[in-house]
Amino acid sequence: MPSDITVTILGSGTCVPSLQRSTCAVLVEIGTSKTLLDSGAGTMRRLLESGKTIFELTHIFYSHFHPDHSGELVPLLFATKYPDNRRRRNPLTICAGSGLVKFFDGLKRVYGRMIELDEGMLNLFELDTGAADAVRFDEFTVASLPVKHSPESLAYRITAGGGRSVVYTGDSDICENLVTIARDADLLICESALPDALKVDGHLTPSLAGEIATRANVGRLVLTHFYPECDQVDIAKECRRTYAGPLVLARDLMNFAL
Ligand SMILES: [Zn+2]
Ligand SMILES: [Zn+2]
């Protein structure tokens, strides 16, 4: 049976330069749609490594505007204008929380026409304070809820026509909305920035991510957004303090079929 959703981790890392972990990005493919969740530095290169190009992208959902999640938007739009025969044929829809239009206007003040696509080829969709009621696109629906990190931060739940769903937390400290949006999801891609002993405000740890996954009863938990400190400890063991279900530690270009 063909899968409803294919998920590829494009970047499992952070702002810290790494040869193993590119900055935050996930690719979600449903039918003919190809959706990016965040686009940190290195996203376009990882897309090529996964056999895709920027011209095939239909949607980008930003969890928030921190550079490790949004940094490759400008290079991506600039590259889209490069005049070769693979140019974009369908519009690109960009969704994010409150402030997306202001954020993009700021980029346009700096880069001007270098990031402007042809008329009708770029749609901006501001989700304000989150849309618990799903927004419907052609091949999937997306729900979003505010999470505890920055004012515009959202977690997303993407559900395919067949009912399968993937949830992406972006960056967040522990909060009830994470449990709500991840409830019974087939796959939860959850940030786990630092080990339990190095917890910082605004981010999760392996055991906190596990707590969310357990309470939400997810089918599978993928931990990602690893700062280098995570590679010095047994992340899986820390997560097992609170979660007994299927667990994966993200690596770049890892694939999941739901
Ligand atoms: Zn952040
Ligand atoms: Zn981050």
PDB file of N, CA and C in Angstrom, residues 62-118:
ATOM      1  N   TYR A  62       6.751  28.034   8.606  1.00  0.00           N
ATOM      2  CA  TYR A  62       7.797  28.419   9.554  1.00  0.00           C
ATOM      3  C   TYR A  62       7.288  28.287  10.978  1.00  0.00           C
ATOM      4  N   SER A  63       8.062  27.593  11.807  1.00  0.00           N
ATOM      5  CA  SER A  63       7.698  27.468  13.223  1.00  0.00           C
ATOM      6  C   SER A  63       7.895  28.805  13.934  1.00  0.00           C
ATOM      7  N   HIS A  64       8.911  29.569  13.523  1.00  0.00           N
ATOM      8  CA  HIS A  64       9.179  30.915  14.039  1.00  0.00           C
ATOM      9  C   HIS A  64      10.295  31.506  13.188  1.00  0.00           C
ATOM     10  N   PHE A  65      10.688  32.739  13.503  1.00  0.00           N
ATOM     11  CA  PHE A  65      11.582  33.443  12.588  1.00  0.00           C
ATOM     12  C   PHE A  65      13.047  33.435  13.007  1.00  0.00           C
ATOM     13  N   HIS A  66      13.424  32.707  14.030  1.00  0.00           N
ATOM     14  CA  HIS A  66      14.845  32.669  14.391  1.00  0.00           C
ATOM     15  C   HIS A  66      15.658  32.173  13.186  1.00  0.00           C
ATOM     16  N   PRO A  67      16.871  32.739  13.014  1.00  0.00           N
ATOM     17  CA  PRO A  67      17.640  32.451  11.799  1.00  0.00           C
ATOM     18  C   PRO A  67      17.944  30.965  11.574  1.00  0.00           C
ATOM     19  N   ASP A  68      18.053  30.184  12.661  1.00  0.00           N
ATOM     20  CA  ASP A  68      18.350  28.754  12.449  1.00  0.00           C
ATOM     21  C   ASP A  68      17.135  28.015  11.857  1.00  0.00           C
ATOM     22  N   HIS A  69      15.985  28.695  11.782  1.00  0.00           N
ATOM     23  CA  HIS A  69      14.778  28.086  11.200  1.00  0.00           C
ATOM     24  C   HIS A  69      14.344  28.762   9.895  1.00  0.00           C
ATOM     25  N   SER A  70      14.769  30.004   9.696  1.00  0.00           N
ATOM     26  CA  SER A  70      14.284  30.760   8.526  1.00  0.00           C
ATOM     27  C   SER A  70      15.411  31.247   7.616  1.00  0.00           C
ATOM     28  N   GLY A  71      16.652  30.995   7.997  1.00  0.00           N
ATOM     29  CA  GLY A  71      17.803  31.638   7.358  1.00  0.00           C
ATOM     30  C   GLY A  71      17.948  31.415   5.867  1.00  0.00           C
ATOM     31  N   GLU A  72      17.452  30.293   5.355  1.00  0.00           N
ATOM     32  CA  GLU A  72      17.659  30.041   3.924  1.00  0.00           C
ATOM     33  C   GLU A  72      16.491  30.518   3.064  1.00  0.00           C
ATOM     34  N   LEU A  73      15.535  31.244   3.635  1.00  0.00           N
ATOM     35  CA  LEU A  73      14.430  31.753   2.815  1.00  0.00           C
ATOM     36  C   LEU A  73      14.930  32.720   1.739  1.00  0.00           C
ATOM     37  N   VAL A  74      15.774  33.665   2.115  1.00  0.00           N
ATOM     38  CA  VAL A  74      16.262  34.637   1.136  1.00  0.00           C
ATOM     39  C   VAL A  74      17.056  33.949   0.026  1.00  0.00           C
ATOM     40  N   PRO A  75      18.052  33.112   0.337  1.00  0.00           N
ATOM     41  CA  PRO A  75      18.768  32.418  -0.740  1.00  0.00           C
ATOM     42  C   PRO A  75      17.839  31.552  -1.600  1.00  0.00           C
ATOM     43  N   LEU A  76      16.816  30.972  -0.984  1.00  0.00           N
ATOM     44  CA  LEU A  76      15.888  30.112  -1.730  1.00  0.00           C
ATOM     45  C   LEU A  76      15.079  30.926  -2.740  1.00  0.00           C
ATOM     46  N   LEU A  77      14.587  32.100  -2.329  1.00  0.00           N
ATOM     47  CA  LEU A  77      13.809  32.937  -3.251  1.00  0.00           C
ATOM     48  C   LEU A  77      14.712  33.506  -4.342  1.00  0.00           C
ATOM     49  N   PHE A  78      15.925  33.904  -3.952  1.00  0.00           N
ATOM     50  CA  PHE A  78      16.871  34.435  -4.935  1.00  0.00           C
ATOM     51  C   PHE A  78      17.198  33.363  -5.981  1.00  0.00           C
ATOM     52  N   ALA A  79      17.426  32.134  -5.506  1.00  0.00           N
ATOM     53  CA  ALA A  79      17.751  31.034  -6.422  1.00  0.00           C
ATOM     54  C   ALA A  79      16.577  30.699  -7.341  1.00  0.00           C
ATOM     55  N   THR A  80      15.356  30.919  -6.839  1.00  0.00           N
ATOM     56  CA  THR A  80      14.162  30.635  -7.638  1.00  0.00           C
ATOM     57  C   THR A  80      14.104  31.536  -8.876  1.00  0.00           C
ATOM     58  N   LYS A  81      14.749  32.697  -8.806  1.00  0.00           N
ATOM     59  CA  LYS A  81      14.719  33.640  -9.924  1.00  0.00           C
ATOM     60  C   LYS A  81      15.791  33.350 -10.985  1.00  0.00           C
ATOM     61  N   TYR A  82      16.684  32.423 -10.682  1.00  0.00           N
ATOM     62  CA  TYR A  82      17.761  32.116 -11.616  1.00  0.00           C
ATOM     63  C   TYR A  82      17.156  31.608 -12.932  1.00  0.00           C
ATOM     64  N   PRO A  83      17.476  32.247 -14.038  1.00  0.00           N
ATOM     65  CA  PRO A  83      16.733  31.964 -15.273  1.00  0.00           C
ATOM     66  C   PRO A  83      17.216  30.730 -16.031  1.00  0.00           C
ATOM     67  N   ASP A  84      16.885  29.573 -15.517  1.00  0.00           N
ATOM     68  CA  ASP A  84      17.161  28.387 -16.324  1.00  0.00           C
ATOM     69  C   ASP A  84      15.839  27.671 -16.567  1.00  0.00           C
ATOM     70  N   ASN A  85      15.894  26.541 -17.216  1.00  0.00           N
ATOM     71  CA  ASN A  85      14.643  25.917 -17.656  1.00  0.00           C
ATOM     72  C   ASN A  85      13.920  25.128 -16.566  1.00  0.00           C
ATOM     73  N   ARG A  86      14.429  25.189 -15.349  1.00  0.00           N
ATOM     74  CA  ARG A  86      13.724  24.494 -14.265  1.00  0.00           C
ATOM     75  C   ARG A  86      12.915  25.471 -13.432  1.00  0.00           C
ATOM     76  N   ARG A  87      12.632  26.615 -13.952  1.00  0.00           N
ATOM     77  CA  ARG A  87      11.987  27.645 -13.142  1.00  0.00           C
ATOM     78  C   ARG A  87      10.655  27.171 -12.579  1.00  0.00           C
ATOM     79  N   ARG A  88      10.318  27.777 -11.476  1.00  0.00           N
ATOM     80  CA  ARG A  88       9.073  27.432 -10.779  1.00  0.00           C
ATOM     81  C   ARG A  88       7.856  27.663 -11.672  1.00  0.00           C
ATOM     82  N   ARG A  89       6.947  26.671 -11.681  1.00  0.00           N
ATOM     83  CA  ARG A  89       5.747  26.794 -12.502  1.00  0.00           C
ATOM     84  C   ARG A  89       4.490  26.984 -11.663  1.00  0.00           C
ATOM     85  N   ASN A  90       4.559  26.600 -10.396  1.00  0.00           N
ATOM     86  CA  ASN A  90       3.386  26.734  -9.516  1.00  0.00           C
ATOM     87  C   ASN A  90       3.715  27.660  -8.343  1.00  0.00           C
ATOM     88  N   PRO A  91       2.702  28.313  -7.800  1.00  0.00           N
ATOM     89  CA  PRO A  91       2.967  29.249  -6.693  1.00  0.00           C
ATOM     90  C   PRO A  91       3.526  28.548  -5.456  1.00  0.00           C
ATOM     91  N   LEU A  92       4.293  29.305  -4.691  1.00  0.00           N
ATOM     92  CA  LEU A  92       4.805  28.842  -3.405  1.00  0.00           C
ATOM     93  C   LEU A  92       4.001  29.534  -2.311  1.00  0.00           C
ATOM     94  N   THR A  93       3.476  28.733  -1.371  1.00  0.00           N
ATOM     95  CA  THR A  93       2.706  29.283  -0.258  1.00  0.00           C
ATOM     96  C   THR A  93       3.548  29.219   1.008  1.00  0.00           C
ATOM     97  N   ILE A  94       3.720  30.371   1.647  1.00  0.00           N
ATOM     98  CA  ILE A  94       4.496  30.426   2.895  1.00  0.00           C
ATOM     99  C   ILE A  94       3.552  30.761   4.039  1.00  0.00           C
ATOM    100  N   CYS A  95       3.555  29.910   5.065  1.00  0.00           N
ATOM    101  CA  CYS A  95       2.705  30.117   6.238  1.00  0.00           C
ATOM    102  C   CYS A  95       3.586  30.266   7.478  1.00  0.00           C
ATOM    103  N   ALA A  96       3.142  31.134   8.383  1.00  0.00           N
ATOM    104  CA  ALA A  96       3.815  31.267   9.676  1.00  0.00           C
ATOM    105  C   ALA A  96       2.879  31.984  10.630  1.00  0.00           C
ATOM    106  N   GLY A  97       3.343  32.155  11.846  1.00  0.00           N
ATOM    107  CA  GLY A  97       2.522  32.809  12.853  1.00  0.00           C
ATOM    108  C   GLY A  97       2.472  34.308  12.669  1.00  0.00           C
ATOM    109  N   SER A  98       1.940  34.952  13.682  1.00  0.00           N
ATOM    110  CA  SER A  98       1.761  36.399  13.670  1.00  0.00           C
ATOM    111  C   SER A  98       3.083  37.111  13.358  1.00  0.00           C
ATOM    112  N   GLY A  99       3.046  38.048  12.402  1.00  0.00           N
ATOM    113  CA  GLY A  99       4.247  38.807  12.069  1.00  0.00           C
ATOM    114  C   GLY A  99       4.902  38.386  10.769  1.00  0.00           C
ATOM    115  N   LEU A 100       4.345  37.389  10.087  1.00  0.00           N
ATOM    116  CA  LEU A 100       4.961  36.926   8.828  1.00  0.00           C
ATOM    117  C   LEU A 100       5.053  38.055   7.801  1.00  0.00           C
ATOM    118  N   VAL A 101       3.968  38.799   7.637  1.00  0.00           N
ATOM    119  CA  VAL A 101       3.955  39.857   6.618  1.00  0.00           C
ATOM    120  C   VAL A 101       4.995  40.921   6.952  1.00  0.00           C
ATOM    121  N   LYS A 102       5.071  41.298   8.239  1.00  0.00           N
ATOM    122  CA  LYS A 102       6.055  42.290   8.679  1.00  0.00           C
ATOM    123  C   LYS A 102       7.491  41.761   8.464  1.00  0.00           C
ATOM    124  N   PHE A 103       7.690  40.509   8.806  1.00  0.00           N
ATOM    125  CA  PHE A 103       8.996  39.865   8.620  1.00  0.00           C
ATOM    126  C   PHE A 103       9.403  39.920   7.147  1.00  0.00           C
ATOM    127  N   PHE A 104       8.456  39.570   6.277  1.00  0.00           N
ATOM    128  CA  PHE A 104       8.771  39.533   4.846  1.00  0.00           C
ATOM    129  C   PHE A 104       8.975  40.943   4.294  1.00  0.00           C
ATOM    130  N   ASP A 105       8.181  41.897   4.775  1.00  0.00           N
ATOM    131  CA  ASP A 105       8.372  43.287   4.347  1.00  0.00           C
ATOM    132  C   ASP A 105       9.773  43.769   4.709  1.00  0.00           C
ATOM    133  N   GLY A 106      10.258  43.377   5.887  1.00  0.00           N
ATOM    134  CA  GLY A 106      11.611  43.742   6.311  1.00  0.00           C
ATOM    135  C   GLY A 106      12.660  43.165   5.367  1.00  0.00           C
ATOM    136  N   LEU A 107      12.470  41.907   4.979  1.00  0.00           N
ATOM    137  CA  LEU A 107      13.413  41.289   4.033  1.00  0.00           C
ATOM    138  C   LEU A 107      13.377  42.018   2.692  1.00  0.00           C
ATOM    139  N   LYS A 108      12.171  42.430   2.283  1.00  0.00           N
ATOM    140  CA  LYS A 108      12.045  43.121   0.990  1.00  0.00           C
ATOM    141  C   LYS A 108      12.703  44.503   1.018  1.00  0.00           C
ATOM    142  N   ARG A 109      12.672  45.140   2.215  1.00  0.00           N
ATOM    143  CA  ARG A 109      13.345  46.442   2.318  1.00  0.00           C
ATOM    144  C   ARG A 109      14.847  46.286   2.102  1.00  0.00           C
ATOM    145  N   VAL A 110      15.385  45.155   2.528  1.00  0.00           N
ATOM    146  CA  VAL A 110      16.820  44.901   2.371  1.00  0.00           C
ATOM    147  C   VAL A 110      17.143  44.378   0.965  1.00  0.00           C
ATOM    148  N   TYR A 111      16.367  43.418   0.493  1.00  0.00           N
ATOM    149  CA  TYR A 111      16.737  42.701  -0.738  1.00  0.00           C
ATOM    150  C   TYR A 111      15.938  43.105  -1.974  1.00  0.00           C
ATOM    151  N   GLY A 112      14.832  43.823  -1.773  1.00  0.00           N
ATOM    152  CA  GLY A 112      14.051  44.324  -2.905  1.00  0.00           C
ATOM    153  C   GLY A 112      13.668  43.243  -3.902  1.00  0.00           C
ATOM    154  N   ARG A 113      13.879  43.567  -5.181  1.00  0.00           N
ATOM    155  CA  ARG A 113      13.411  42.656  -6.248  1.00  0.00           C
ATOM    156  C   ARG A 113      14.185  41.344  -6.287  1.00  0.00           C
ATOM    157  N   MET A 114      15.309  41.298  -5.570  1.00  0.00           N
ATOM    158  CA  MET A 114      16.094  40.055  -5.571  1.00  0.00           C
ATOM    159  C   MET A 114      15.309  38.878  -4.975  1.00  0.00           C
ATOM    160  N   ILE A 115      14.300  39.182  -4.141  1.00  0.00           N
ATOM    161  CA  ILE A 115      13.514  38.077  -3.550  1.00  0.00           C
ATOM    162  C   ILE A 115      12.037  38.143  -3.956  1.00  0.00           C
ATOM    163  N   GLU A 116      11.709  39.005  -4.929  1.00  0.00           N
ATOM    164  CA  GLU A 116      10.316  39.072  -5.393  1.00  0.00           C
ATOM    165  C   GLU A 116      10.105  38.104  -6.545  1.00  0.00           C
ATOM    166  N   LEU A 117       9.114  37.229  -6.407  1.00  0.00           N
ATOM    167  CA  LEU A 117       8.806  36.293  -7.491  1.00  0.00           C
ATOM    168  C   LEU A 117       7.798  36.935  -8.437  1.00  0.00           C
ATOM    169  N   ASP A 118       7.576  36.299  -9.579  1.00  0.00           N
ATOM    170  CA  ASP A 118       6.612  36.831 -10.549  1.00  0.00           C
ATOM    171  C   ASP A 118       5.232  36.934  -9.911  1.00  0.00           C
TER     172      ASP A 118
END
